Short mmCIF file of C-alpha atoms in Angstrom, two decimals:
data_model
loop_
_atom_site.label_atom_id
_atom_site.label_comp_id
_atom_site.label_asym_id
_atom_site.label_seq_id
_atom_site.Cartn_x
_atom_site.Cartn_y
_atom_site.Cartn_z
CA ASN W 1 161.60 269.27 19.22
CA VAL W 2 162.79 272.48 20.89
CA LYS W 3 164.79 270.60 23.54
CA MET W 4 166.83 268.95 20.77
CA LEU W 5 167.63 272.36 19.32
CA ASP W 6 168.76 273.75 22.68
CA ILE W 7 172.37 272.59 22.71
CA GLY W 8 173.47 274.99 25.43
CA ALA W 9 174.83 277.80 23.27
CA ASN W 10 172.92 280.31 25.41
CA ILE W 11 174.35 283.73 26.04
CA PHE W 12 173.60 286.45 28.57
CA ILE W 13 173.58 290.08 27.46
CA GLY W 14 173.88 292.51 30.36
CA ASN W 15 173.82 296.27 30.90
CA LEU W 16 171.14 296.76 28.26
CA GLU W 17 169.68 300.21 27.72
CA GLU W 18 166.01 300.35 28.70
CA SER W 19 164.86 300.81 25.09
CA VAL W 20 166.51 297.60 23.82
CA ASP W 21 163.84 295.07 22.88
CA GLU W 22 163.73 291.52 21.54
CA LYS W 23 163.75 292.69 17.92
CA LEU W 24 166.94 294.70 18.40
CA LEU W 25 168.61 291.72 20.09
CA TYR W 26 167.51 289.46 17.23
CA ASP W 27 168.64 291.91 14.56
CA THR W 28 172.00 292.40 16.27
CA PHE W 29 172.86 288.82 17.22
CA SER W 30 171.41 286.90 14.25
CA ALA W 31 174.41 288.16 12.26
CA PHE W 32 176.53 285.60 14.16
CA GLY W 33 174.45 282.49 13.40
CA GLY W 34 171.11 280.78 13.74
CA ILE W 35 168.96 281.69 16.73
CA THR W 36 166.78 278.84 18.05
CA LYS W 37 164.33 280.85 20.19
CA THR W 38 163.13 284.43 20.18
CA PRO W 39 165.63 286.49 22.19
CA LYS W 40 164.33 287.41 25.64
CA VAL W 41 164.67 290.76 27.41
CA MET W 42 163.87 290.32 31.08
CA ARG W 43 161.24 292.79 32.27
CA ASP W 44 159.55 293.77 35.52
CA PRO W 45 156.26 291.85 35.49
CA GLU W 46 154.27 294.77 36.89
CA THR W 47 155.69 297.68 34.90
CA GLY W 48 157.04 295.93 31.80
CA ILE W 49 160.24 297.97 32.10
CA SER W 50 163.45 296.19 31.12
CA LYS W 51 165.61 294.86 33.93
CA GLY W 52 168.67 295.60 31.78
CA PHE W 53 169.56 292.09 30.66
CA GLY W 54 168.46 289.43 28.23
CA PHE W 55 169.27 286.09 26.62
CA VAL W 56 169.92 284.73 23.13
CA ASN W 57 170.02 281.01 22.25
CA PHE W 58 172.14 279.99 19.27
CA ASP W 59 172.05 276.77 17.27
CA SER W 60 175.82 276.24 17.57
CA PHE W 61 178.71 277.00 19.88
CA GLU W 62 180.59 278.52 16.95
CA ALA W 63 177.88 281.18 16.65
CA SER W 64 177.71 281.87 20.39
CA ASP W 65 181.53 282.01 20.68
CA LEU W 66 181.67 284.49 17.81
CA ALA W 67 178.90 286.65 19.32
CA ILE W 68 180.70 286.78 22.68
CA GLN W 69 184.05 287.53 21.05
CA CYS W 70 182.66 290.30 18.83
CA MET W 71 180.01 291.90 21.06
CA ASN W 72 181.34 291.81 24.63
CA GLY W 73 182.28 295.37 25.55
CA GLN W 74 180.62 296.90 22.46
CA PHE W 75 177.99 299.61 22.58
CA LEU W 76 174.34 298.83 21.89
CA ALA W 77 171.91 301.76 22.06
CA ASN W 78 174.66 303.97 23.58
CA LYS W 79 175.47 301.57 26.47
CA GLN W 80 178.46 299.26 26.74
CA ILE W 81 177.10 295.72 27.01
CA VAL W 82 178.42 292.56 28.65
CA VAL W 83 178.09 289.35 26.62
CA GLN W 84 178.97 285.98 28.14
CA TYR W 85 177.62 282.47 28.49
CA ALA W 86 174.47 282.34 30.61
CA TYR W 87 174.30 280.48 33.90
CA LYS W 88 172.50 277.15 33.69
CA LYS W 89 169.08 277.11 35.33
CA GLU W 90 169.49 273.66 36.83
CA SER W 91 172.90 274.16 38.49
CA GLN W 92 174.49 276.64 40.87
CA GLY W 93 177.17 278.78 39.31
CA GLU W 94 177.79 276.67 36.21
CA ARG W 95 177.66 278.43 32.85
CA HIS W 96 176.64 277.14 29.44
CA GLY W 97 179.45 276.55 26.95
CA SER W 98 181.37 273.94 28.96
CA GLN W 99 183.50 271.33 27.22
CA ALA W 100 181.06 268.58 28.25
CA GLU W 101 178.15 270.49 26.74
CA ARG W 102 180.10 270.99 23.52
CA LEU W 103 180.87 267.26 23.28
CA LEU W 104 177.19 266.38 23.82
CA ALA W 105 176.14 268.89 21.18
CA ALA W 106 178.65 267.50 18.68
CA GLU W 107 177.39 263.97 19.35
CA MET W 108 173.76 265.09 18.96
CA GLN W 109 174.50 266.83 15.67
CA SER W 110 176.37 263.85 14.22
CA LYS W 111 173.43 261.47 14.78
CA PRO W 112 170.70 261.36 12.16
CA PRO W 113 167.33 262.59 13.42
CA THR W 114 165.24 259.89 15.09
CA PHE W 115 161.94 261.19 13.76
CA ARG W 116 160.43 260.03 10.51
CA PRO W 117 157.78 261.66 8.37
CA HIS W 118 154.20 260.48 8.65
CA THR W 119 153.79 257.56 6.21
CA MET W 120 150.14 256.56 6.65
CA PHE W 121 149.24 257.78 3.17
CA SER W 122 152.49 256.90 1.44
CA ALA W 123 152.52 254.66 -1.64
CA ALA W 124 154.13 251.86 0.39
CA ASN W 125 151.16 251.71 2.77
CA MET W 126 148.58 252.04 0.01
CA SER W 127 149.60 248.94 -1.94
CA GLY W 128 147.20 246.12 -1.33
CA SER W 129 144.37 248.45 -0.42
CA ASP W 130 141.27 249.30 -2.42
CA VAL W 131 142.43 252.90 -2.83
CA PRO W 132 143.63 253.53 -6.39
CA MET W 133 147.24 254.63 -6.76
CA PRO W 134 147.80 258.06 -8.30
CA PRO W 135 149.24 258.04 -11.86
#
């Protein structure tokens, strides 16, 4: 469930050089922690040319905090980049990384997953049937 993995540790990378692509963002930012989605470089839909910014989604706030701390103001492809928490899509002016978001993420990670593996063909379901049990 991708929505479960998206805890809000989403960062914005600005002032990207035109040649920076998703692979370079992945290679650069995966050093800080797990990335939940392929990094995204925003491009002009008609020309495909980079708009100069992109996004990376981490699996933890520790990873996103470290990426911001280490990469903001650094040079990537000979341009000084800006790295900060991205603005939330659903709200005006609010950024990811808030204390409330961190508390929700911690609560989500402390709960055991609610999904269970498919058990239709498990030994428990096969007892009492005419299907022979494997040795």
